[in-house]
Amino acid sequence: MTGSPETVWRAALADGRVLLQRARATGNTFFPPRLAEPGTGNTDWEWVEANGLGTVYSITVVNQKPPAAPYNVVLVDLDEGPRLMSRVEGIPPEAATIGLRVRARIDVTGEAPVLVFDPA
Amino acid sequence: MAGTFPRARTAIAGAATFGIGVTPGFESLELAAQAGLLAIADAGLVLSDVDALFICLPDDFFAGLSLAQYYGISPRYTDCNRTGGSSFISHMTVAAMMLDAGYIDCALIAYGSNQRSGTGKLVSAFKPNPWETPYRPLIPLSPYALTAARHFHEFGTTRAQLAEVAVAARAWANTNPEAFAKGPLTIEDCLAARMVSSPLSVRDCCLVTDGAAALVMTRSNRARDLRQPPVAVLGSAAATWFSAISQAGDLTTTSAAESGPRAYAMAGVGPADIDTVQLYDAFTINTILFLEDLGFCAKGEGGAFVSGGRIAPGGALPVNTDGGGLSCVHPGMYGLFAIVEAARQLRGQAANQVPGAEVALAHANGGTLSSQATVILGGPATL
């Protein structure tokens, strides 16, 4: 696979895998994908597969004009450390409370695969 | 480490606003240009005195070139730095350094936007973030909502405390002839308002207006002889910790916790010395976060701090005395208006004058809490 780390990451997601980068020197895991470890500029890193588990760090519910349904936008702290924006599905939107344990799922129903979460 | 700064060696010599509210028939450049002309006249200078332009427009990345051409001047330095609403304090930092170094002699800092008349909705200069866009956050609102939700969770902050911020802003606006949003506003009104991105309702959000503002800066020794009482620039600092809210780290502490202490150190003052505070209140949670991060109360106590009218007219700490972005003016970036209001307070010319104000703090926010910048200003006695 050629291209930037972001290109590799998106190809892996389409392949059903959620990747993270881990710097060999510091052991820090980071996301979104980039060329070097943030803060250090260290380019000696490796891909690791996320275990898929995380915890809701914060949540907002966006109200749309009816009949469009409200939806949540969450920040999830992955067990490996990185934080990302996502949504929690499978429960009422406001039920994705801070501290909720969640499990990643790759939603392939749209134009491009998207990383979403369900209650763990 | 504060860094070195030419404390009080430069000053705001002219300040102006133009077109606050609804001003149809003006492009953003024209609004900014008019505010600039008013600020130059306010200083008792003429257009040909200006040899440096600092400007941000919502729709023109080359705004410095556009304004130079519009005015028919040939600036020695042009700066279109963009960190969002905090840009204007960084403009002041650079202008102060360049004035003190003798690289320039007269800086004009200008901003204008026809956000309300031109489009009726916010124009965003943000490049969509591919890691956030698929989840449809309302930008800029939802990142602030996520921050408020976390602040509620960690510190027990409430919607009624957010409402205190909106109610105080409206009370200041009600006695400011320039302010756009007027009329009674109660805590109950805010609590009953339509929820947009929880826990933030429409009453937690800034206005969408037209408007322009401008400042003229010179070295202090020149400003002393000009038309208006000079306002000394005592310290000015910016901090950038991230761009997208998902990369923010601890959401409840902003980089105002860095920009504030650096600006205080340059100025040689602390929060207890500040007579009036002008904060970029894009959303009610901002005021609470910045009062904490700038040292007016402890982290987590901002909600209690703003309660009981403490930041409203008659309260212990006069905050956003023009009505702020919540009730005075918000054409997309409020930052420069906060500085103008601070300068007016120190000249003794504000609509809601704080008696005897000698030291003021203006603080601006850019992006989604991403960039923070703080400037400390002093009245004529501090020069």
Coordinates of C-alpha atoms in Angstrom, one line a residue:
Chain A
M1 CA 0.0 0.0 0.0
T2 CA 1.4 3.4 -1.0
G3 CA 0.5 6.9 0.0
S4 CA 0.3 8.8 3.2
P5 CA -0.5 7.2 6.6
E6 CA -4.0 8.6 6.2
T7 CA -4.4 6.8 2.9
V8 CA -3.2 3.5 4.4
W9 CA -5.6 4.0 7.4
R10 CA -8.6 4.5 5.1
A11 CA -7.7 1.5 3.0
A12 CA -7.5 -0.6 6.2
L13 CA -10.8 0.7 7.4
A14 CA -12.4 -0.4 4.1
D15 CA -10.8 -3.7 4.8
G16 CA -12.4 -4.0 8.2
R17 CA -9.5 -3.0 10.4
V18 CA -9.1 0.0 12.7
L19 CA -5.4 0.9 12.8
L20 CA -3.5 3.2 15.2
Q21 CA 0.1 4.3 15.0
R22 CA 2.5 3.6 17.9
A23 CA 5.9 5.3 18.2
R24 CA 8.6 2.7 19.0
A25 CA 10.7 5.0 21.2
T26 CA 7.9 6.3 23.4
G27 CA 5.3 3.6 23.1
N28 CA 2.7 6.4 22.5
T29 CA -0.2 5.5 20.4
F30 CA -1.6 8.3 18.2
F31 CA -4.5 9.2 15.9
P32 CA -5.5 10.6 13.4
P33 CA -2.8 9.1 11.2
R34 CA 0.2 11.3 10.3
L35 CA 3.8 11.2 9.2
A36 CA 5.4 11.6 12.6
E37 CA 4.6 11.2 16.3
P38 CA 3.0 14.5 17.4
G39 CA 5.2 16.5 19.7
T40 CA 8.4 14.6 19.0
G41 CA 8.5 14.3 15.2
N42 CA 9.6 10.7 15.6
T43 CA 9.1 8.9 12.3
D44 CA 10.0 5.4 13.8
W45 CA 6.4 4.1 14.3
E46 CA 4.4 1.0 13.6
W47 CA 0.8 0.2 12.8
V48 CA -1.2 -1.6 15.5
E49 CA -4.7 -2.7 15.4
A50 CA -7.1 -1.1 17.9
N51 CA -8.9 -3.4 20.4
G52 CA -12.0 -1.5 19.5
L53 CA -13.0 -0.6 23.1
G54 CA -13.3 2.9 24.5
T55 CA -15.1 5.3 26.9
V56 CA -17.3 8.2 26.1
Y57 CA -15.4 11.4 27.1
S58 CA -18.2 13.9 26.1
I59 CA -21.4 14.0 24.2
T60 CA -23.8 16.5 22.6
V61 CA -27.1 15.8 21.1
V62 CA -27.9 17.8 18.0
N63 CA -31.6 18.6 17.5
Q64 CA -32.7 19.0 14.0
K65 CA -36.0 20.4 12.7
P66 CA -38.6 17.7 13.0
P67 CA -39.3 15.2 11.6
A68 CA -35.5 14.7 11.3
A69 CA -34.4 12.8 14.4
P70 CA -31.9 14.1 16.9
Y71 CA -28.5 12.5 16.8
N72 CA -25.5 12.4 19.1
V73 CA -21.9 13.5 18.5
V74 CA -19.4 12.0 21.0
L75 CA -15.8 12.1 21.8
V76 CA -14.5 8.6 22.6
D77 CA -11.2 7.9 24.4
L78 CA -9.9 4.6 23.0
D79 CA -8.4 2.2 25.5
E80 CA -5.0 2.7 23.7
G81 CA -5.2 6.4 24.5
P82 CA -6.2 8.4 21.4
R83 CA -9.4 10.3 21.3
L84 CA -11.7 10.6 18.3
M85 CA -15.0 12.1 17.3
S86 CA -17.8 9.6 16.5
R87 CA -21.4 8.7 17.3
V88 CA -22.9 6.0 19.5
E89 CA -25.7 4.0 17.9
G90 CA -28.1 1.4 19.1
I91 CA -29.4 3.5 22.0
P92 CA -31.4 6.7 22.3
P93 CA -29.0 9.5 21.3
E94 CA -28.9 11.1 24.8
A95 CA -28.2 7.8 26.4
A96 CA -24.5 7.9 25.4
T97 CA -23.6 9.4 28.7
I98 CA -20.0 10.4 29.7
G99 CA -18.2 7.3 31.0
L100 CA -20.2 4.8 28.9
R101 CA -18.1 1.9 27.6
V102 CA -18.4 1.5 23.9
R103 CA -17.2 -0.8 21.2
A104 CA -16.2 0.2 17.7
R105 CA -18.0 -0.9 14.6
I106 CA -17.3 0.0 10.9
D107 CA -20.5 1.3 9.3
V108 CA -20.4 0.4 5.6
T109 CA -23.9 1.5 4.8
G110 CA -22.8 4.9 3.5
E111 CA -20.6 6.2 0.7
A112 CA -17.4 5.6 2.6
P113 CA -16.9 3.4 5.6
V114 CA -17.3 5.2 8.9
L115 CA -16.1 4.3 12.4
V116 CA -19.0 4.3 14.8
F117 CA -19.6 2.9 18.3
D118 CA -22.2 0.7 20.1
P119 CA -22.6 0.3 23.8
A120 CA -20.0 -2.3 24.8
Chain B
M1 CA 8.5 32.1 30.2
A2 CA 6.6 35.2 29.1
G3 CA 9.0 36.3 26.4
T4 CA 10.0 39.9 26.0
F5 CA 7.5 42.5 25.1
P6 CA 7.8 46.3 24.6
R7 CA 5.6 47.0 27.7
A8 CA 3.8 50.4 27.3
R9 CA 6.1 51.5 24.5
T10 CA 3.2 51.3 22.0
A11 CA -0.4 52.4 22.3
I12 CA -3.8 52.3 20.8
A13 CA -4.2 55.8 19.4
G14 CA -7.4 55.4 17.5
A15 CA -10.4 53.0 17.8
A16 CA -13.7 52.7 16.0
T17 CA -16.6 50.5 15.2
F18 CA -18.9 50.7 12.2
G19 CA -22.1 49.1 11.0
I20 CA -22.9 47.1 14.1
G21 CA -26.2 45.3 13.6
V22 CA -27.8 45.3 10.2
T23 CA -25.9 47.3 7.5
P24 CA -27.2 46.2 4.1
G25 CA -25.4 47.3 1.0
F26 CA -21.8 47.0 2.2
E27 CA -19.3 44.3 1.3
S28 CA -17.1 43.1 4.2
L29 CA -14.1 45.0 2.8
E30 CA -16.1 48.2 2.7
L31 CA -17.2 47.7 6.3
A32 CA -13.6 47.2 7.4
A33 CA -12.4 50.1 5.3
Q34 CA -15.0 52.5 6.9
A35 CA -14.1 51.3 10.4
G36 CA -10.4 52.0 9.5
L37 CA -11.1 55.5 8.2
L38 CA -13.1 56.2 11.4
A39 CA -10.2 54.9 13.6
I40 CA -7.6 57.0 11.7
A41 CA -9.8 60.1 12.1
D42 CA -10.4 59.2 15.8
A43 CA -6.6 59.3 16.3
G44 CA -6.3 62.6 14.5
L45 CA -4.2 61.0 11.8
V46 CA -4.6 60.8 8.0
L47 CA -4.7 57.8 5.8
S48 CA -1.2 58.4 4.4
D49 CA 0.2 58.0 8.0
V50 CA -0.7 54.3 7.9
D51 CA 2.3 52.2 6.9
A52 CA 1.2 48.8 8.1
L53 CA -2.1 46.9 7.5
F54 CA -3.4 44.0 9.6
I55 CA -6.7 42.7 8.5
C56 CA -9.0 39.6 8.5
L57 CA -12.0 39.3 6.3
P58 CA -14.4 36.3 6.1
D59 CA -14.2 36.0 2.4
D60 CA -10.8 37.2 1.3
F61 CA -7.5 35.5 2.2
F62 CA -5.6 38.3 0.5
A63 CA -7.5 41.0 2.4
G64 CA -4.4 43.0 3.2
L65 CA -3.7 43.5 -0.5
S66 CA -7.4 44.3 -1.1
L67 CA -7.5 47.0 1.6
A68 CA -4.1 48.5 0.5
Q69 CA -5.5 48.9 -3.0
Y70 CA -8.9 50.2 -1.7
Y71 CA -7.1 52.9 0.3
G72 CA -4.5 53.5 -2.4
I73 CA -1.7 53.2 0.1
S74 CA 1.6 51.2 -0.1
P75 CA 2.1 49.6 3.3
R76 CA 5.6 48.5 4.4
Y77 CA 4.1 45.5 6.1
T78 CA 0.8 43.6 5.5
D79 CA -0.5 40.8 7.7
C80 CA -3.5 38.6 7.1
N81 CA -2.7 36.2 10.0
R82 CA -5.7 33.9 10.6
T83 CA -6.2 32.2 13.9
G84 CA -9.9 33.0 14.0
G85 CA -11.3 35.6 16.3
S86 CA -8.0 35.7 18.2
S87 CA -6.2 37.0 15.1
F88 CA -6.5 40.6 16.1
I89 CA -4.6 40.2 19.4
S90 CA -1.8 38.5 17.5
H91 CA -2.0 41.5 15.1
M92 CA -1.4 43.7 18.1
T93 CA 1.5 41.6 19.2
V94 CA 3.3 41.9 15.9
A95 CA 2.4 45.6 15.5
A96 CA 3.8 46.4 18.9
M97 CA 7.1 44.6 18.1
M98 CA 7.4 46.2 14.7
L99 CA 6.5 49.7 16.0
D100 CA 9.0 49.4 18.8
A101 CA 11.7 48.1 16.5
G102 CA 11.1 51.1 14.2
Y103 CA 10.1 48.9 11.3
I104 CA 6.8 50.6 11.0
D105 CA 5.4 53.8 12.4
C106 CA 1.6 53.5 12.3
A107 CA -0.4 50.2 12.2
L108 CA -4.0 49.9 11.2
I109 CA -5.8 46.7 12.4
A110 CA -9.2 46.2 10.8
Y111 CA -12.0 43.7 10.5
G112 CA -15.4 43.8 8.8
S113 CA -18.1 41.3 7.9
N114 CA -21.5 41.5 6.4
Q115 CA -22.4 38.1 7.9
R116 CA -26.0 39.0 8.5
S117 CA -26.9 41.0 5.4
G118 CA -24.7 39.1 3.1
T119 CA -25.7 35.6 3.8
G120 CA -27.9 35.4 6.9
K121 CA -25.7 32.6 8.3
L122 CA -22.2 32.0 9.4
V123 CA -19.5 31.9 6.8
S124 CA -16.8 29.6 8.0
A125 CA -13.2 29.9 7.0
F126 CA -12.7 26.4 8.4
K127 CA -11.5 23.6 6.2
P128 CA -13.8 20.7 7.0
N129 CA -12.1 18.2 9.2
P130 CA -12.3 14.7 7.6
W131 CA -12.1 13.0 11.0
E132 CA -15.1 15.0 12.3
T133 CA -17.3 15.9 9.4
P134 CA -18.9 12.4 8.9
Y135 CA -20.4 12.7 12.4
R136 CA -22.2 16.0 11.5
P137 CA -21.2 18.2 14.4
L138 CA -22.6 21.7 14.1
I139 CA -19.5 23.9 13.5
P140 CA -18.7 25.9 15.5
L141 CA -21.4 25.1 18.0
S142 CA -21.0 21.4 18.8
P143 CA -17.4 21.6 19.9
Y144 CA -18.4 24.2 22.5
A145 CA -21.3 22.0 23.5
L146 CA -19.0 19.0 24.0
T147 CA -16.8 21.2 26.2
A148 CA -19.8 22.5 28.2
A149 CA -21.1 18.9 28.7
R150 CA -17.7 17.9 30.1
H151 CA -17.5 21.0 32.3
F152 CA -21.0 20.1 33.6
H153 CA -19.8 16.5 34.3
E154 CA -16.6 17.4 36.0
F155 CA -17.6 20.5 38.0
G156 CA -21.4 20.4 38.3
T157 CA -21.9 23.5 36.2
T158 CA -25.5 24.0 35.2
R159 CA -27.6 25.5 32.4
A160 CA -28.8 28.1 34.9
Q161 CA -25.2 29.2 35.4
L162 CA -24.7 29.4 31.6
A163 CA -27.9 31.5 31.5
E164 CA -26.3 34.0 34.0
V165 CA -23.7 34.8 31.4
A166 CA -26.4 35.5 28.7
V167 CA -28.5 37.5 31.1
A168 CA -25.5 39.6 32.2
A169 CA -24.5 40.3 28.6
R170 CA -28.1 41.4 27.7
A171 CA -28.2 43.7 30.7
W172 CA -25.0 45.5 29.5
A173 CA -26.4 45.6 26.0
N174 CA -29.6 47.2 27.1
T175 CA -27.8 50.4 28.0
N176 CA -25.3 50.4 25.1
P177 CA -26.8 52.3 22.2
E178 CA -24.6 50.4 19.7
A179 CA -25.7 46.9 20.9
F180 CA -27.9 44.9 18.5
A181 CA -29.9 42.6 20.9
K182 CA -31.9 44.5 23.5
G183 CA -34.9 43.8 25.7
P184 CA -35.6 41.8 28.8
L185 CA -33.9 38.4 29.2
T186 CA -34.3 36.2 32.2
I187 CA -32.7 33.0 33.5
E188 CA -36.1 31.3 32.9
D189 CA -36.2 32.6 29.3
C190 CA -32.8 31.0 28.7
L191 CA -33.8 27.7 30.3
A192 CA -36.9 27.5 28.1
A193 CA -35.0 28.3 24.9
R194 CA -34.8 25.8 22.1
M195 CA -32.0 23.3 22.5
V196 CA -29.7 23.2 19.5
S197 CA -26.6 21.1 20.5
S198 CA -27.0 20.0 24.1
P199 CA -26.4 21.4 26.6
L200 CA -26.3 24.7 24.6
S201 CA -29.6 26.4 23.5
V202 CA -30.1 29.3 21.2
R203 CA -29.7 31.6 24.1
D204 CA -26.2 30.3 24.7
C205 CA -25.1 31.3 21.2
C206 CA -23.7 34.5 20.0
L207 CA -25.5 36.8 17.5
V208 CA -25.2 36.9 13.8
T209 CA -24.8 40.5 12.8
D210 CA -22.9 42.8 10.5
G211 CA -20.2 45.0 11.8
A212 CA -16.7 46.3 11.6
A213 CA -14.0 47.5 14.0
A214 CA -10.5 49.0 13.7
L215 CA -7.6 50.1 15.8
V216 CA -4.7 52.5 15.1
M217 CA -1.4 51.8 16.9
T218 CA 1.6 54.0 17.2
R219 CA 4.6 54.3 19.5
S220 CA 3.5 55.7 22.9
N221 CA 5.5 58.9 22.6
R222 CA 3.6 59.8 19.4
A223 CA 0.2 58.6 20.8
R224 CA 0.6 61.0 23.7
D225 CA 0.4 64.0 21.3
L226 CA -2.6 62.7 19.3
R227 CA -6.2 63.5 19.6
Q228 CA -7.4 60.8 22.0
P229 CA -6.1 59.6 25.4
P230 CA -3.5 56.9 24.6
V231 CA -4.2 53.4 25.7
A232 CA -1.0 51.6 26.5
V233 CA -0.3 48.0 25.3
L234 CA 1.2 46.4 28.4
G235 CA 1.3 42.7 27.3
S236 CA 0.0 40.6 24.5
A237 CA 0.3 36.8 24.1
A238 CA -1.3 34.0 22.1
A239 CA -1.4 30.2 22.5
T240 CA -2.4 27.4 20.1
W241 CA -2.9 23.9 21.5
F242 CA -5.0 22.2 18.7
S243 CA -7.4 22.9 15.9
A244 CA -10.1 20.3 16.0
I245 CA -12.0 19.7 19.3
S246 CA -11.3 16.0 19.1
Q247 CA -7.6 16.7 19.6
A248 CA -8.1 19.1 22.5
G249 CA -6.9 16.9 25.4
D250 CA -8.5 18.2 28.7
L251 CA -11.5 19.9 27.3
T252 CA -12.2 22.0 30.4
T253 CA -8.9 23.9 30.3
T254 CA -8.2 26.1 27.3
S255 CA -4.9 27.6 26.2
A256 CA -6.1 30.9 27.8
A257 CA -4.4 29.2 30.8
E258 CA -1.1 29.8 28.8
S259 CA -1.8 33.1 27.0
G260 CA -3.2 34.8 30.1
P261 CA -0.2 34.2 32.4
R262 CA 2.2 35.2 29.7
A263 CA 0.3 38.4 29.0
Y264 CA 0.1 39.1 32.8
A265 CA 3.9 38.5 33.2
M266 CA 4.7 40.9 30.3
A267 CA 2.4 43.6 31.8
G268 CA 3.5 43.0 35.4
V269 CA -0.1 42.7 36.6
G270 CA -2.4 39.9 37.8
P271 CA -6.1 39.2 37.7
A272 CA -6.6 41.3 40.9
D273 CA -5.3 44.4 39.0
I274 CA -7.9 44.2 36.2
D275 CA -10.7 46.7 36.4
T276 CA -12.8 45.4 33.5
V277 CA -12.6 42.2 31.4
Q278 CA -13.7 41.8 27.8
L279 CA -13.9 38.2 26.7
Y280 CA -14.9 36.6 23.4
D281 CA -18.2 35.0 24.3
A282 CA -19.1 33.1 21.2
F283 CA -21.0 30.8 23.5
T284 CA -21.9 31.2 27.2
I285 CA -19.5 28.5 28.3
N286 CA -16.6 30.6 26.9
T287 CA -17.0 33.3 29.5
I288 CA -16.9 30.7 32.3
L289 CA -13.9 28.9 30.8
F290 CA -11.9 32.1 30.3
L291 CA -12.7 33.6 33.7
E292 CA -11.2 30.4 35.2
D293 CA -8.3 30.1 32.8
L294 CA -7.4 33.8 33.2
G295 CA -7.3 33.4 37.0
F296 CA -10.4 35.3 38.1
C297 CA -11.6 32.2 39.8
A298 CA -10.4 28.6 40.3
K299 CA -10.9 25.9 37.7
G300 CA -14.4 24.5 38.0
E301 CA -15.7 27.5 39.9
G302 CA -16.7 29.6 36.9
G303 CA -20.3 28.7 37.1
A304 CA -20.7 29.8 40.7
F305 CA -18.5 32.8 40.0
V306 CA -20.8 34.3 37.3
S307 CA -23.9 33.6 39.4
G308 CA -25.9 36.3 41.3
G309 CA -25.0 39.0 38.7
R310 CA -21.3 39.2 39.5
I311 CA -20.4 40.0 35.9
A312 CA -23.5 42.0 35.2
P313 CA -24.0 45.8 35.6
G314 CA -23.5 46.5 39.3
G315 CA -21.6 43.3 39.9
A316 CA -18.1 43.0 41.4
L317 CA -16.3 42.3 38.0
P318 CA -17.6 44.2 34.9
V319 CA -17.3 41.6 32.0
N320 CA -18.2 42.3 28.4
T321 CA -19.5 45.8 29.1
D322 CA -20.7 46.3 25.6
G323 CA -22.9 43.3 25.7
G324 CA -20.4 41.0 24.1
G325 CA -20.9 38.6 21.2
L326 CA -24.0 37.4 22.9
S327 CA -25.9 40.6 22.8
C328 CA -23.9 43.5 21.2
V329 CA -22.2 42.3 18.0
H330 CA -21.0 39.1 16.3
P331 CA -20.2 39.3 12.6
G332 CA -18.3 36.0 12.7
M333 CA -15.3 37.1 14.7
Y334 CA -15.9 39.3 17.9
G335 CA -12.2 39.6 18.9
L336 CA -11.5 43.1 17.7
F337 CA -14.7 44.5 19.2
A338 CA -13.5 43.2 22.6
I339 CA -10.3 45.2 22.2
V340 CA -12.1 48.3 21.1
E341 CA -14.4 48.1 24.2
A342 CA -11.4 47.7 26.5
A343 CA -9.8 50.8 24.9
R344 CA -13.0 52.8 25.3
Q345 CA -13.2 51.9 29.0
L346 CA -9.6 53.0 29.6
R347 CA -10.3 56.3 27.7
G348 CA -13.4 56.9 29.9
Q349 CA -15.6 56.9 26.8
A350 CA -17.5 53.6 27.1
A351 CA -21.3 53.5 26.9
N352 CA -21.3 51.6 30.1
Q353 CA -18.3 53.3 31.7
V354 CA -16.6 51.5 34.6
P355 CA -15.6 54.3 36.9
G356 CA -11.9 54.8 37.2
A357 CA -11.0 51.9 35.0
E358 CA -7.2 51.9 34.6
V359 CA -6.2 48.4 33.5
A360 CA -8.3 46.2 31.2
L361 CA -8.0 42.7 29.8
A362 CA -9.2 41.7 26.4
H363 CA -9.3 38.1 25.5
A364 CA -10.2 36.5 22.2
N365 CA -10.8 32.9 21.0
G366 CA -10.3 31.4 17.6
G367 CA -11.5 28.3 15.9
T368 CA -13.3 25.9 18.3
L369 CA -11.5 27.0 21.5
S370 CA -8.3 26.2 19.5
S371 CA -6.5 29.5 19.6
Q372 CA -6.5 31.9 22.6
A373 CA -5.0 35.3 22.9
T374 CA -4.9 37.8 25.7
V375 CA -3.9 41.5 25.7
I376 CA -3.5 43.7 28.8
L377 CA -4.2 47.4 28.3
G378 CA -3.6 50.4 30.5
G379 CA -5.1 53.9 30.7
P380 CA -3.1 57.1 30.1
A381 CA -1.7 56.9 33.7
T382 CA 0.1 53.7 32.9
L383 CA 2.2 55.3 30.2

